Coordinates of C-alpha atoms in Angstrom, one line a residue:
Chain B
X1 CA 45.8 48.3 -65.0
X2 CA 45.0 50.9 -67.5
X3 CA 42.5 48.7 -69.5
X4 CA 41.0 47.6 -66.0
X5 CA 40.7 51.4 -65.3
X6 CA 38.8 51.8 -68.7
X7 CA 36.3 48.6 -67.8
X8 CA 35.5 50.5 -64.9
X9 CA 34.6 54.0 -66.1
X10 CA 32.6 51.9 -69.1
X11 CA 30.7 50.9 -66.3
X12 CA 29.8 53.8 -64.9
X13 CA 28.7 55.1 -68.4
X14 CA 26.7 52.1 -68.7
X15 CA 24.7 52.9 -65.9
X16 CA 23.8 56.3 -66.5
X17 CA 22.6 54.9 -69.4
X18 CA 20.5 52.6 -67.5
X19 CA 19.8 54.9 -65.4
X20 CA 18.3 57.5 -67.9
X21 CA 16.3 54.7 -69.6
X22 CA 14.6 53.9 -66.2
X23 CA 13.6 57.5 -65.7
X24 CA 12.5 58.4 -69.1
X25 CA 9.4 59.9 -68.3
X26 CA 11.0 62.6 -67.3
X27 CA 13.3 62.8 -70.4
X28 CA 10.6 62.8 -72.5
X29 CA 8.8 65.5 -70.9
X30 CA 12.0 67.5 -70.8
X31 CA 12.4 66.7 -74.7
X32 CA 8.7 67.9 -75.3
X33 CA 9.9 71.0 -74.2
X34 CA 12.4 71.2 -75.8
X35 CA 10.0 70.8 -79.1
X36 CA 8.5 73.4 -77.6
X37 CA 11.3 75.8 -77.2
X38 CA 12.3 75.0 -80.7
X39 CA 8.9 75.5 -82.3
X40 CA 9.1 78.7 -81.0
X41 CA 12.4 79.8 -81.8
X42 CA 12.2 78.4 -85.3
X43 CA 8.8 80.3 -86.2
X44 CA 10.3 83.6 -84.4
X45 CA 12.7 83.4 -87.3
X46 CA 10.3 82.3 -89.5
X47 CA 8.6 85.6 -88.9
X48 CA 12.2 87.9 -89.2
X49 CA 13.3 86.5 -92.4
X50 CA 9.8 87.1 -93.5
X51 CA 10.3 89.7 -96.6
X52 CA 13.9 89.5 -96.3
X53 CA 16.3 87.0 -98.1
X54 CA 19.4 87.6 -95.7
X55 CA 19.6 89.0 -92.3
X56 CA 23.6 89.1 -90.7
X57 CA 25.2 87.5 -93.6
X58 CA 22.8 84.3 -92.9
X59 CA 20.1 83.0 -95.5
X60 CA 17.1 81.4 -94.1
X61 CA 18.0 77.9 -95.5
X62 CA 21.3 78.2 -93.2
X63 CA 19.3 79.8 -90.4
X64 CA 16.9 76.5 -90.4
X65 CA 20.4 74.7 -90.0
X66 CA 22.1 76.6 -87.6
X67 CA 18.9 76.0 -85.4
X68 CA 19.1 72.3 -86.0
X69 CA 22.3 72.1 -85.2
X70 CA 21.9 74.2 -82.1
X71 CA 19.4 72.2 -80.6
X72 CA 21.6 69.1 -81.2
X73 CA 24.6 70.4 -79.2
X74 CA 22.4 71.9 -76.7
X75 CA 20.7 68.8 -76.5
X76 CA 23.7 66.5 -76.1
X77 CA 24.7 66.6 -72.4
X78 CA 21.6 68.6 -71.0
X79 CA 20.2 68.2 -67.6
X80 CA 21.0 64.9 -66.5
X81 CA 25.0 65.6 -65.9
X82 CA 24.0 69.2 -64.4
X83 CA 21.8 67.9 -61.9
X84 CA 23.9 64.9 -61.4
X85 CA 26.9 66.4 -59.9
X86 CA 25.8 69.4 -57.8
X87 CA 23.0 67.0 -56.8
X88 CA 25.7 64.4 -55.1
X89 CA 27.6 67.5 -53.4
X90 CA 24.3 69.4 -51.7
X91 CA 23.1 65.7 -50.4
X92 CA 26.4 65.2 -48.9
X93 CA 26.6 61.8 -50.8
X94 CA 30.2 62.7 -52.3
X95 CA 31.9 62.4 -48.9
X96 CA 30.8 58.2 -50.5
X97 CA 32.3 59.1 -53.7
X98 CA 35.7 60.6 -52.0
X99 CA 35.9 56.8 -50.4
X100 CA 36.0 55.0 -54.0
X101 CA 39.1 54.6 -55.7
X102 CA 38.0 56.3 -58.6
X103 CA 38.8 60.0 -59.8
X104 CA 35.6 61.4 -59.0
X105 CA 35.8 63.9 -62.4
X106 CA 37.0 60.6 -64.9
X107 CA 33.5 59.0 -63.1
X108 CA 31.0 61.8 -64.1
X109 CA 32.5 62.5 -67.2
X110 CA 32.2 58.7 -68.1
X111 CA 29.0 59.5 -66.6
X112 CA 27.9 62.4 -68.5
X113 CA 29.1 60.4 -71.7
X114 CA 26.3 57.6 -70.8
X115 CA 23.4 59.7 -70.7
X116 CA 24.6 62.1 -73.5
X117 CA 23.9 58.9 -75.9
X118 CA 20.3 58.7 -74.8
X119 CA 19.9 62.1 -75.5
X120 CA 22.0 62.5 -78.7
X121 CA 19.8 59.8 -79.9
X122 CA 16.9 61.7 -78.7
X123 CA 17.5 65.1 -80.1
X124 CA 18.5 63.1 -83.3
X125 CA 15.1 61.8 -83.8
X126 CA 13.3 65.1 -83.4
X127 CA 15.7 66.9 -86.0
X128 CA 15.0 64.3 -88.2
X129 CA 11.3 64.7 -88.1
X130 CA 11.7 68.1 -88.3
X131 CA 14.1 68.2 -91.2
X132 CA 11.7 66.1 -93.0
X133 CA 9.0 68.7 -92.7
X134 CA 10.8 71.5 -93.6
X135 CA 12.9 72.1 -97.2
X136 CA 15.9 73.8 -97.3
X137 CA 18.4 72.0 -95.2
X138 CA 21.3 73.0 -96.0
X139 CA 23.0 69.8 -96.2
X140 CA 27.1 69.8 -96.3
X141 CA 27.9 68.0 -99.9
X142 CA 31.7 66.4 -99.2
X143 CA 31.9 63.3 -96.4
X144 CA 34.9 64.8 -94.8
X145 CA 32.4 67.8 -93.4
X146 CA 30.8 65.1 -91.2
X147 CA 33.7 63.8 -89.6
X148 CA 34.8 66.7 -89.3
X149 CA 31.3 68.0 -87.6
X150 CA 31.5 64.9 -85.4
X151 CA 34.9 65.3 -83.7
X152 CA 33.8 68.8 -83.2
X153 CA 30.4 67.7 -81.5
X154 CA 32.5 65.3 -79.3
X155 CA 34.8 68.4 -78.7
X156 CA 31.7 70.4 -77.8
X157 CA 30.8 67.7 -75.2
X158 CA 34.4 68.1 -73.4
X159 CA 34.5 71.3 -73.2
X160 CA 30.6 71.8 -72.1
X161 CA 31.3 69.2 -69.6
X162 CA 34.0 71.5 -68.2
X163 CA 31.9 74.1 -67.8
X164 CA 29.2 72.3 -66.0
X165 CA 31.4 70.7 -63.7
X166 CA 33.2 74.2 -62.7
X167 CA 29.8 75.4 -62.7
X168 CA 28.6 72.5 -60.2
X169 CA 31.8 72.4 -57.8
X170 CA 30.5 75.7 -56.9
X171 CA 27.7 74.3 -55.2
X172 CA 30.1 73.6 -52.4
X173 CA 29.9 77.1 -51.2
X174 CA 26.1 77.2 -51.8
X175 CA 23.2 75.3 -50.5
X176 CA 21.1 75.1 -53.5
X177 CA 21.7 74.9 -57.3
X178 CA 19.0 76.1 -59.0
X179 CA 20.4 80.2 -59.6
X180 CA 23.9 78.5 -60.4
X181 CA 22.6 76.1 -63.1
X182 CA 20.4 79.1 -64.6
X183 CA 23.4 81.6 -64.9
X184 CA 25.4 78.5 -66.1
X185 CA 22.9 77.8 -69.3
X186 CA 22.6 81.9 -69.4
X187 CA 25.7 82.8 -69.9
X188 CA 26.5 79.3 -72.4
X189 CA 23.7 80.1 -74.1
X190 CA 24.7 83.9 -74.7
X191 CA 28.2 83.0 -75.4
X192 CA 28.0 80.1 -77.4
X193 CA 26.1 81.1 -80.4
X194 CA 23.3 79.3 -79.0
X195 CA 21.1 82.3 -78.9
X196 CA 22.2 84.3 -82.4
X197 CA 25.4 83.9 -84.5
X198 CA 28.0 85.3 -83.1
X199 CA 28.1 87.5 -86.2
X200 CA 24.8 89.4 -85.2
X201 CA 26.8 90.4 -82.0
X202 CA 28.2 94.0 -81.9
X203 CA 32.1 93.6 -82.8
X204 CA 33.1 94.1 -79.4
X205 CA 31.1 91.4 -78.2
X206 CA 31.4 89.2 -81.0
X207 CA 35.7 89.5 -80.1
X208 CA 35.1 88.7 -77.1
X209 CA 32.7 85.7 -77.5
X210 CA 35.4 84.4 -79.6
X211 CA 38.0 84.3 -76.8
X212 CA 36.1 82.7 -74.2
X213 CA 35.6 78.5 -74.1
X214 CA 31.9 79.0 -74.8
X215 CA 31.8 79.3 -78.2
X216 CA 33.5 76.1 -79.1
X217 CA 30.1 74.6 -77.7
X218 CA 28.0 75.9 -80.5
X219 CA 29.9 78.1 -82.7
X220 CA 32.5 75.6 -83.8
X221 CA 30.3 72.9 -84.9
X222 CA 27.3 75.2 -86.9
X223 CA 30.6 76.7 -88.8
X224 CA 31.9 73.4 -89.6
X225 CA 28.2 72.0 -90.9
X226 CA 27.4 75.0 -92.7
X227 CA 30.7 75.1 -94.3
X228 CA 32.0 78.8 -93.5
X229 CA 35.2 77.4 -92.1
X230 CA 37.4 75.7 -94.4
X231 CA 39.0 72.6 -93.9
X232 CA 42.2 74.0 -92.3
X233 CA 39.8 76.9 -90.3
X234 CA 37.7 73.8 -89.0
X235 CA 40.8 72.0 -87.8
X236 CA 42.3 74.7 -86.1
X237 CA 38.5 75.2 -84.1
X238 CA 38.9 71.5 -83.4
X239 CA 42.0 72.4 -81.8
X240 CA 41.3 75.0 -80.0
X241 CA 38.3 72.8 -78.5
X242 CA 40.6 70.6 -77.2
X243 CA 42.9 73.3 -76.1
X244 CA 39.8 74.7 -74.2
X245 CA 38.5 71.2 -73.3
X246 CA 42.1 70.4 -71.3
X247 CA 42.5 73.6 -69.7
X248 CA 38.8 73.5 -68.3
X249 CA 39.6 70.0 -67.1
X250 CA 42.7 70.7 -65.3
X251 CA 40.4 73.6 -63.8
X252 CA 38.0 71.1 -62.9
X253 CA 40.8 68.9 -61.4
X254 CA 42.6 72.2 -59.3
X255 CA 39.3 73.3 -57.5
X256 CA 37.9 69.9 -57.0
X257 CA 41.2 69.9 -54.2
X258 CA 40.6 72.5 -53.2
X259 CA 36.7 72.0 -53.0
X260 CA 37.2 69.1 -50.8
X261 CA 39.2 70.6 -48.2
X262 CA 36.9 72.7 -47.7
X263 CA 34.6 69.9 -47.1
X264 CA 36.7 68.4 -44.1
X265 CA 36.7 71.7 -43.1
X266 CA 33.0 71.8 -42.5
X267 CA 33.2 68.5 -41.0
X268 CA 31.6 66.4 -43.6
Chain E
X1 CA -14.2 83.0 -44.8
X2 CA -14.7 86.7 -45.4
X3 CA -12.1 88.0 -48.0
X4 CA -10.5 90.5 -44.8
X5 CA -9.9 87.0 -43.6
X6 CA -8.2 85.4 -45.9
X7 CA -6.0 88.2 -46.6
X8 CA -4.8 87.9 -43.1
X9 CA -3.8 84.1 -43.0
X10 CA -2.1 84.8 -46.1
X11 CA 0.3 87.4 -44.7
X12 CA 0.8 85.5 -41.3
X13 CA 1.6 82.6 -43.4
X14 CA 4.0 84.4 -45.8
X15 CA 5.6 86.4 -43.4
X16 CA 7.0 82.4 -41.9
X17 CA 7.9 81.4 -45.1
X18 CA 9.9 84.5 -45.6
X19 CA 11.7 83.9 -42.1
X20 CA 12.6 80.3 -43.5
X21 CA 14.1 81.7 -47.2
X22 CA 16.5 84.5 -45.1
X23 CA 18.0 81.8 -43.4
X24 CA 20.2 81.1 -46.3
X25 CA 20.6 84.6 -47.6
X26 CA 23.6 83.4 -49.9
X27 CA 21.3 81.4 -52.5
X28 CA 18.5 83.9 -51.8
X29 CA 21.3 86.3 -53.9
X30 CA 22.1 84.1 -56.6
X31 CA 18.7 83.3 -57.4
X32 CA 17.5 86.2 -57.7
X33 CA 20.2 87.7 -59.7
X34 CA 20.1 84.3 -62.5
X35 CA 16.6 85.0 -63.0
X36 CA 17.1 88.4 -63.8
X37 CA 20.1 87.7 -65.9
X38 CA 18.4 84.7 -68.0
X39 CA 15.7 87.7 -68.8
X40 CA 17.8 90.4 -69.6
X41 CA 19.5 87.9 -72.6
X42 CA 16.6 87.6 -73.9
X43 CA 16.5 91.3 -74.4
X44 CA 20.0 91.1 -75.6
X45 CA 18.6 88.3 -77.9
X46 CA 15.5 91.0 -79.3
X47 CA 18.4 93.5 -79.3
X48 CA 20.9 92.3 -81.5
X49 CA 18.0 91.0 -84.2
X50 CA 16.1 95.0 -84.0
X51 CA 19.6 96.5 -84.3
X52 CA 19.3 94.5 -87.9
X53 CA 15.9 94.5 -89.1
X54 CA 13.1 97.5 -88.6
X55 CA 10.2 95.4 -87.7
X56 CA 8.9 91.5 -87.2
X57 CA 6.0 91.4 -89.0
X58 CA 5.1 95.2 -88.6
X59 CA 6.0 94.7 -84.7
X60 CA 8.4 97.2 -83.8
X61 CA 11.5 96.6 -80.9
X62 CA 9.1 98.1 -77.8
X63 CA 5.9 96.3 -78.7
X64 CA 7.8 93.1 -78.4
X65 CA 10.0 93.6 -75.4
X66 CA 6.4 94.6 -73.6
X67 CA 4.8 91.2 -74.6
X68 CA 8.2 89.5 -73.7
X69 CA 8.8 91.1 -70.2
X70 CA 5.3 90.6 -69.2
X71 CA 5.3 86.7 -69.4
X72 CA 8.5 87.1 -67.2
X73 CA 7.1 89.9 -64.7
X74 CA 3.5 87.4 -64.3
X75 CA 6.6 84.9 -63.9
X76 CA 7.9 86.7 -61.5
X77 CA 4.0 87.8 -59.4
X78 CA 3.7 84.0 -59.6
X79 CA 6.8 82.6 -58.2
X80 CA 7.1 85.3 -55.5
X81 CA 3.4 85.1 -53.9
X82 CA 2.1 81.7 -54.9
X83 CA 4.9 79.6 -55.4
X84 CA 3.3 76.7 -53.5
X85 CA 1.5 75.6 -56.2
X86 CA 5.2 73.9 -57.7
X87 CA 5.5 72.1 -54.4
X88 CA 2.1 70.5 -54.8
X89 CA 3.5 67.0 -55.8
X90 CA 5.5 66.8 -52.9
X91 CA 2.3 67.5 -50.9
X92 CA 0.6 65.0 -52.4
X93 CA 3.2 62.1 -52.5
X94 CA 4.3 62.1 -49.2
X95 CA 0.9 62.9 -48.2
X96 CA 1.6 66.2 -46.6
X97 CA -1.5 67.8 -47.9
X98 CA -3.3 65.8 -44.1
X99 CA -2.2 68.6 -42.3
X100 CA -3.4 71.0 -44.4
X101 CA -7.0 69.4 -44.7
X102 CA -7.5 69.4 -40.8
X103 CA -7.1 73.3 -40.5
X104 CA -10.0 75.3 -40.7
X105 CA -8.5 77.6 -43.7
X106 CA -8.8 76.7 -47.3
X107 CA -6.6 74.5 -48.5
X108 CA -5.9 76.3 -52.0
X109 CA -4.5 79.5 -49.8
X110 CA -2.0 77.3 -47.8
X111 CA -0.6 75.6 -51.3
X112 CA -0.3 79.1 -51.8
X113 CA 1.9 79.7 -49.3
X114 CA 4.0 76.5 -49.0
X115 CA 6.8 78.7 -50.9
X116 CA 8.0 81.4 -51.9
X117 CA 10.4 81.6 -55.1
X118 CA 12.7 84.3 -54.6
X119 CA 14.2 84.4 -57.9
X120 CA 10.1 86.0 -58.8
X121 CA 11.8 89.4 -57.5
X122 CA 14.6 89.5 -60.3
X123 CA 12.0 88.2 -62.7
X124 CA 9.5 91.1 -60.8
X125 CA 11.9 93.7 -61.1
X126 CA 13.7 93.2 -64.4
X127 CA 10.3 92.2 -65.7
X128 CA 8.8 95.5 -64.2
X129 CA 12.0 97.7 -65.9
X130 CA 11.6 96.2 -69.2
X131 CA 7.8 96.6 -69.0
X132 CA 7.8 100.2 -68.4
X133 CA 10.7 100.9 -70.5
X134 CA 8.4 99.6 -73.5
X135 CA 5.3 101.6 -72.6
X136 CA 7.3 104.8 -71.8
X137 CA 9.0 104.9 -75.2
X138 CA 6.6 102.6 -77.3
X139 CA 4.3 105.4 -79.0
X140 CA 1.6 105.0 -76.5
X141 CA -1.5 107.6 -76.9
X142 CA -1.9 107.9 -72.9
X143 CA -5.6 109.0 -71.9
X144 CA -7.1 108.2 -68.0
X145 CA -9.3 105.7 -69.7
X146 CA -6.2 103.5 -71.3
X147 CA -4.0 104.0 -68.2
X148 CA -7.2 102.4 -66.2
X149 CA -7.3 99.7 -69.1
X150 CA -3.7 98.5 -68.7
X151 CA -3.6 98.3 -64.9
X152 CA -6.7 96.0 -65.2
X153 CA -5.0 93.9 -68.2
X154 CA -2.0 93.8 -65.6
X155 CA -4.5 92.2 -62.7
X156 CA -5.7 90.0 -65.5
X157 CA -2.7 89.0 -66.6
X158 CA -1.4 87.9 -62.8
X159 CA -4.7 85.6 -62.4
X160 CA -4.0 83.9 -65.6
X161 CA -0.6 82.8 -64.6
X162 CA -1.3 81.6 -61.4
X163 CA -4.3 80.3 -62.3
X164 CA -2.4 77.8 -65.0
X165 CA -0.1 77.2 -62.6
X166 CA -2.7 75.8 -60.4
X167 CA -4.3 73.6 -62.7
X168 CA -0.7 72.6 -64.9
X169 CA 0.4 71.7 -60.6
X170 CA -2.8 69.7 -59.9
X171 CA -2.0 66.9 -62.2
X172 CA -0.1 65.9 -59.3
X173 CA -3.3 64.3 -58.2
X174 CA -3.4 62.0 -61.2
X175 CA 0.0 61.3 -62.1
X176 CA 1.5 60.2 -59.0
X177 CA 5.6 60.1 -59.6
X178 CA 8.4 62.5 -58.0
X179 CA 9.4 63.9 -61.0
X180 CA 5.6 64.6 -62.9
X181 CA 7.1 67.4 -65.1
X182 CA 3.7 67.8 -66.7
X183 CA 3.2 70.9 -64.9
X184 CA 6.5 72.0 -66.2
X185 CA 5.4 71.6 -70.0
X186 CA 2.8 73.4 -69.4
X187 CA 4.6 76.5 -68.0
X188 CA 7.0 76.1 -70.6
X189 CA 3.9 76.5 -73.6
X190 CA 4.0 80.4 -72.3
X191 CA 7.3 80.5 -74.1
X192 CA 5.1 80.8 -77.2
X193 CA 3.2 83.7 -75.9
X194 CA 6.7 86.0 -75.3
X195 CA 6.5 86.9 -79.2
X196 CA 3.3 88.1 -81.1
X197 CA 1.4 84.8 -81.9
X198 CA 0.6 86.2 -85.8
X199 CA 4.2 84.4 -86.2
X200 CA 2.2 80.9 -85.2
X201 CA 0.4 78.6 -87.2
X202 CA -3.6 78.2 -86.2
X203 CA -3.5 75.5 -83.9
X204 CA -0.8 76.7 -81.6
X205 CA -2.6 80.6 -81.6
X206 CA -5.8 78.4 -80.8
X207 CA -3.9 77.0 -77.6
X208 CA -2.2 79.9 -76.2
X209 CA -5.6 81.8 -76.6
X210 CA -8.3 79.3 -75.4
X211 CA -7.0 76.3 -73.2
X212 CA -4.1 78.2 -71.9
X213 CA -4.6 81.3 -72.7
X214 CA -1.2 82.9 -72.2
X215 CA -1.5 85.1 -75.0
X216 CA -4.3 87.5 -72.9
X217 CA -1.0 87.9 -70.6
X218 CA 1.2 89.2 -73.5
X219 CA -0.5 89.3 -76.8
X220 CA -3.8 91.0 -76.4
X221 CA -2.5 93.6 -74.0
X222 CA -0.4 94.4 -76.6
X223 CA -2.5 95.1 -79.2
X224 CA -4.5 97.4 -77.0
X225 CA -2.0 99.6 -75.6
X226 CA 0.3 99.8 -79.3
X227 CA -3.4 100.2 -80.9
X228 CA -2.9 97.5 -83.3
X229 CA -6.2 98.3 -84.9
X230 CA -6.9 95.1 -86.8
X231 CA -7.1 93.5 -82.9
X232 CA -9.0 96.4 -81.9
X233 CA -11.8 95.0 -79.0
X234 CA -10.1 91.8 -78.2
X235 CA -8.6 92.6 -74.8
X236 CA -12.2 92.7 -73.7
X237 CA -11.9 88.9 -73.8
X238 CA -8.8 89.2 -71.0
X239 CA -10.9 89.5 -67.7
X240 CA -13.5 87.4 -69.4
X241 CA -10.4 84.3 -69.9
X242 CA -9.2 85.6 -66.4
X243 CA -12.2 84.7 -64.5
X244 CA -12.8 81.5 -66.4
X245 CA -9.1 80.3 -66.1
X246 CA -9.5 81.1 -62.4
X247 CA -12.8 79.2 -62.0
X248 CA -11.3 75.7 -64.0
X249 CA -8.6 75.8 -61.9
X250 CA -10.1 75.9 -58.9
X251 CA -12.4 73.4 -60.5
X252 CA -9.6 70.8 -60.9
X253 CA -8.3 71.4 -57.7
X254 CA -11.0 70.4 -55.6
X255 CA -11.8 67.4 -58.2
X256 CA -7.8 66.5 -57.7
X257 CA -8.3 67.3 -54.0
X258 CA -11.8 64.7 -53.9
X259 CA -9.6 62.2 -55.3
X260 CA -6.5 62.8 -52.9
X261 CA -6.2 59.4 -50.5
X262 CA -3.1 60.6 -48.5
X263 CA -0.2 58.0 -48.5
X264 CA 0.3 54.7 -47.1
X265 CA 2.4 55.2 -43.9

C-alpha cells in the first residue's frame, strides 16, 4: 500500500511538471522579471558597497553570493504552488479534491515538488550566467558544504511550503487571494533574510527574525554556502528546519479540518 | 466629446464600479492593507542599509525614499482610477470589448473604468506619507516657483504611468493568450526607476529614460527638488516625455483597437 501511495503522489508531481512545461510562456515571463528584480537589487548594492570594503560584517564578494543564493531559494517554489492552491479553494473545485482518496496537503505538496524542479532548474540557469559574468563568487571550498547546502534548500522548500499553504487555507474565509499572497511574500521576504541579512536588522528584530519559521527559508541556506555556520551550527539549522517544517505541516493538517467544515457549512 | 463630458461619464462609470468592489468589503481590507505593507518594507529595506552607511552614491536616506515612494504613489493613482487598462486582455479574448465599441463614448475612457484596484489606496496613501515625509525633512529650498514645479512633475509623473500601462496592456491585441504577462514585465522595469539610475549601466538608464521613461516619475523629479546640480534642467524633459508617452499610447491603442476582430462565438 505504502509504495502504491508513493506511485500516486509521483504522479501528481509528474503532472505539475507537465503542467508547468505546457504553460511556460508564462514562466518565462515571470523569470524575466525576476532578472529584472535581480538586476536591480544586485546593482543597488553595487552602488552601497561602492567606496566601502564591508558594510554589516558582509564583503561584497559574499554580498554577490548571498544574492545568488537568495534568488535561488526564492525562486524554488514561487508562484505556481501559491496560485495553485488558493486558486482550487476560491473556484470551489476542492469540494472535487475532498472526493479523491488522497490527502489533499500530501497532493499539493507532491505538487508543489513537481513544478519546483522546473523552476529550480530555471533559477539555476540564470545564476549561472550570471555567476559567469561577474568575479568574486564566493565559492564554498570542502564537498560536504554542498550537501549540506542542498538538504538545507530541500528544508527550505518544506517549510516555505508550510507557509504557503497556511497562507492559502485562508482564502476560505476570503473571496480573493491577491492581498493574502502579497502579505504572504511580504512578510517571507522581510523575515527570511530575503531582503537584508538578518545581521543588518536592529538586535531586537534580528532576535526575533531568528525565532520565527521564516528564516530557515533564506537564512539557513546563505549561512551554510557562505560558510559562517560551522558544520555542527549548520546541522543544528537543518534541524531546526525540519523542526519548523513538521510543526507547520501539522498546522497545515489542523486547519485544513477545520477549513472544511466550514465549507459544508456554507453549503459547498 | 467636450472634456466637461468626459469627465462626467467617467465618474458615473466609477461611481458603479465602486458599488461592485464594496460588495466584498472583507478583501477590499486586505488588499489595501498588503499593498501598503509590501511598501513600507521597502522602507524598512532603505532603513536598515542608511542606518549603516551615510550615503549611496552621494544620495542621502530622504532623496531616495522620495524617488522610491513615488513609483509606488503613481502605482497607487494608477491602480485606483485606471485600473481597466490590466483587464484589457480579458476584453479582448472573450471579445468583450463589442459592447464597448457600440456606445457612443470613447472606448479608452471605458477601459478606464472596467476596474478599480483598491489596493492603489494603500499604495496612494503610504506612497503619499512617505513622499511628503522626504520633502518635509529632505533639505528642500522651498520658493512659490519650486512648489509650482513639483506639483506639475507630480501630474507628469501620473500620465506616465498610466500611459505605460496603456500601451504595456495593449499587447493584448497582438499576443492573444490568457495569461500574456508582457504587460506585467513591463510594469515590473519601473522597479529600476525606485533607486537613482546613476547606479545603472548605460543601456538600462537609456530605457527607463526614453522608451519607458519611468525615471521622469522618480529620477528627474528628484534631482530638481534635492538640487542635484550636475542634473540641473533635465526635469524640463518630464512634461515633454509625459505628453509623448501619452500620445504613443494612445497611438497603439487605436492601432491594437483597428486590429481587434472580436471572438468567434
Amino acid at each position: 500500500m505504502p509504495i502504491a501511495r508513493l506511485k500516486m503522489y509521483r504522479s501528481i508531481a509528474n503532472r505539475s511538471l507537465q503542467n508547468v512545461l505546457a504553460y511556460r510562456n508564462s514562466y518565462v515571463i515571470n523569470f524575466l522579471a525576476g532578472t529584472i528584480n535581480l538586476l536591480a537589487i544586485y546593482f543597488l548594492w553595487k552602488g552601497i558597497y561602492s567606496g566601502r570594503t564591508e558594510v554589516g560584517g558582509y564583503t561584497w564578494d559574499q554580498m554577490k553570493t548571498y544574492l545568488l543564493i537568495t534568488y535561488l531559494a526564492n525562486s524554488v517554489l514561487s508562484w505556481y504552488s501559491e496560485t495553485a492552491i488558493s486558486g482550487k479553494i476560491l473556484d470551489g473545485s476542492v469540494a472535487v479534491d475532498l472526493l479523491k482518496p488522497i490527502d489533499f496537503q500530501s497532493a499539493r505538496f507532491a505538487e508543489t515538488l513537481g513544478s519546483s524542479l522546473f523552476e529550480g532548474a530555471q533559477s539555476l540557469i540564470l545564476i549561472t550566467v550570471f555567476a559567469l559574468c561577474i568575479t568574486g563568487i564566493a565559492f564554498p571550498g570542502s564537498a560536504h558544504v554542498y550537501v549540506l547546502f542542498i538538504i538545507s534548500l530541500l528544508g527550505a522548500v518544506l517549510v516555505k511550503f508550510g507557509i504557503v499553504y497556511l497562507a492559502a487555507l485562508v482564502c476560505f474565509w476570503s473571496t480573493g487571494s491577491m492581498g493574502i499572497v502579497w502579505t504572504r511574500i511580504a512578510l517571507t521576504n522581510l523575515l527570511s533574510g530575503a531582503l537584508v541579512p538578518l545581521v543588518f536588522f536592529p538586535d531586537w528584530l534580528e532576535r526575533l527574525a531568528l525565532m520565527l519559521p521564516f528564516q530557515s527559508i533564506i537564512h539557513t541556506p546563505t549561512m551554510i554556502f557562505l560558510e559562517q555556520a560551522g558544520t555542527w551550527e549548520s546541522l543544528r539549522l537543518i534541524g531546526l528546519q525540519w523542526f519548523w517544517g513538521i510543526l507547520l505541516w501539522l498546522a497545515g493538517k489542523a486547519m485544513w479540518s477545520w477549513a472544511v467544515r466550514q465549507v459544508t457549512i456554507h453549503g459547498g | 466629446m467636450s472634456l466637461g463630458r468626459m469627465f462626467y461619464l467617467y465618474r458615473r462609470l466609477y461611481v458603479q464600479q465602486l458599488k461592485a468592489i464594496l460588495e466584498y468589503n472583507k478583501d477590499f481590507y486586505i488588499l489595501m492593507c498588503s499593498a501598503a505593507l509590501t511598501q513600507v518594507l521597502g522602507f524598512i529595506f532603505l532603513w536598515v542599509i542608511y542606518d549603516r552607511i551615510p550615503d549611496i552614491n552621494g544620495w542621502q536616506f530622504w532623496e531616495v525614499t522620495f524617488m522610491y515612494a513615488m513609483i509606488f504613489l503613481t502605482e497607487g493613482v494608477a491602480s485606483l482610477f485606471f485600473e481597466g487598462t490590466w483587464r484589457m486582455s480579458r476584453l479582448v479574448n472573450f471579445g468583450e470589448m463589442d459592447r464597448y465599441l457600440l456606445r457612443p463614448v470613447p472606448v479608452v475612457l471605458q477601459v478606464f473604468c472596467t476596474g478599480i484596484g483598491i489596493n492603489g489606496l494603500g499604495n496612494l496613501l503610504i506612497g503619499g506619507v512617505i513622499v511628503w515625509q522626504s520633502l518635509a525633512r529632505g533639505h528642500v529650498d522651498w520658493t512659490a516657483g519650486k512648489a509650482a514645479v513639483v506639483v506639475l512633475l507630480l501630474v507628469t509623473a501620473v500620465i506616465i504611468r498610466v500611459a505605460i500601462n496603456l500601451a504595456g496592456n495593449s499587447a493584448a491585441f497582438w499576443i492573444r493568450n490568457a495569461g500574456n504577462a508582457f504587460p506585467l514585465m513591463v510594469h515590473n522595469l519601473a522597479d529600476l526607476a525606485k533607486y537613482p539610475i546613476t547606479l545603472f549601466p548605460q543601456a538600462i538608464r537609456i530605457l527607463i529614460s526614453t522608451v519607458l521613461p519611468y525615471a521622469f516619475i522618480s529620477f528627474f523629479p528628484a534631482t530638481y527638488i534635492f538640487g542635484k546640480s550636475e542634473w540641473s534642467g533635465w526635469w524640463m524633459l518630464a512634461p515633454v516625455a509625459a505628453a509623448g508617452m501619452a500620445l504613443a499610447s494612445y497611438g497603439i491603442f487605436r492601432f491594437g483597437l483597428s486590429r481587434y476582430e472580436s471572438t468567434g462565438n
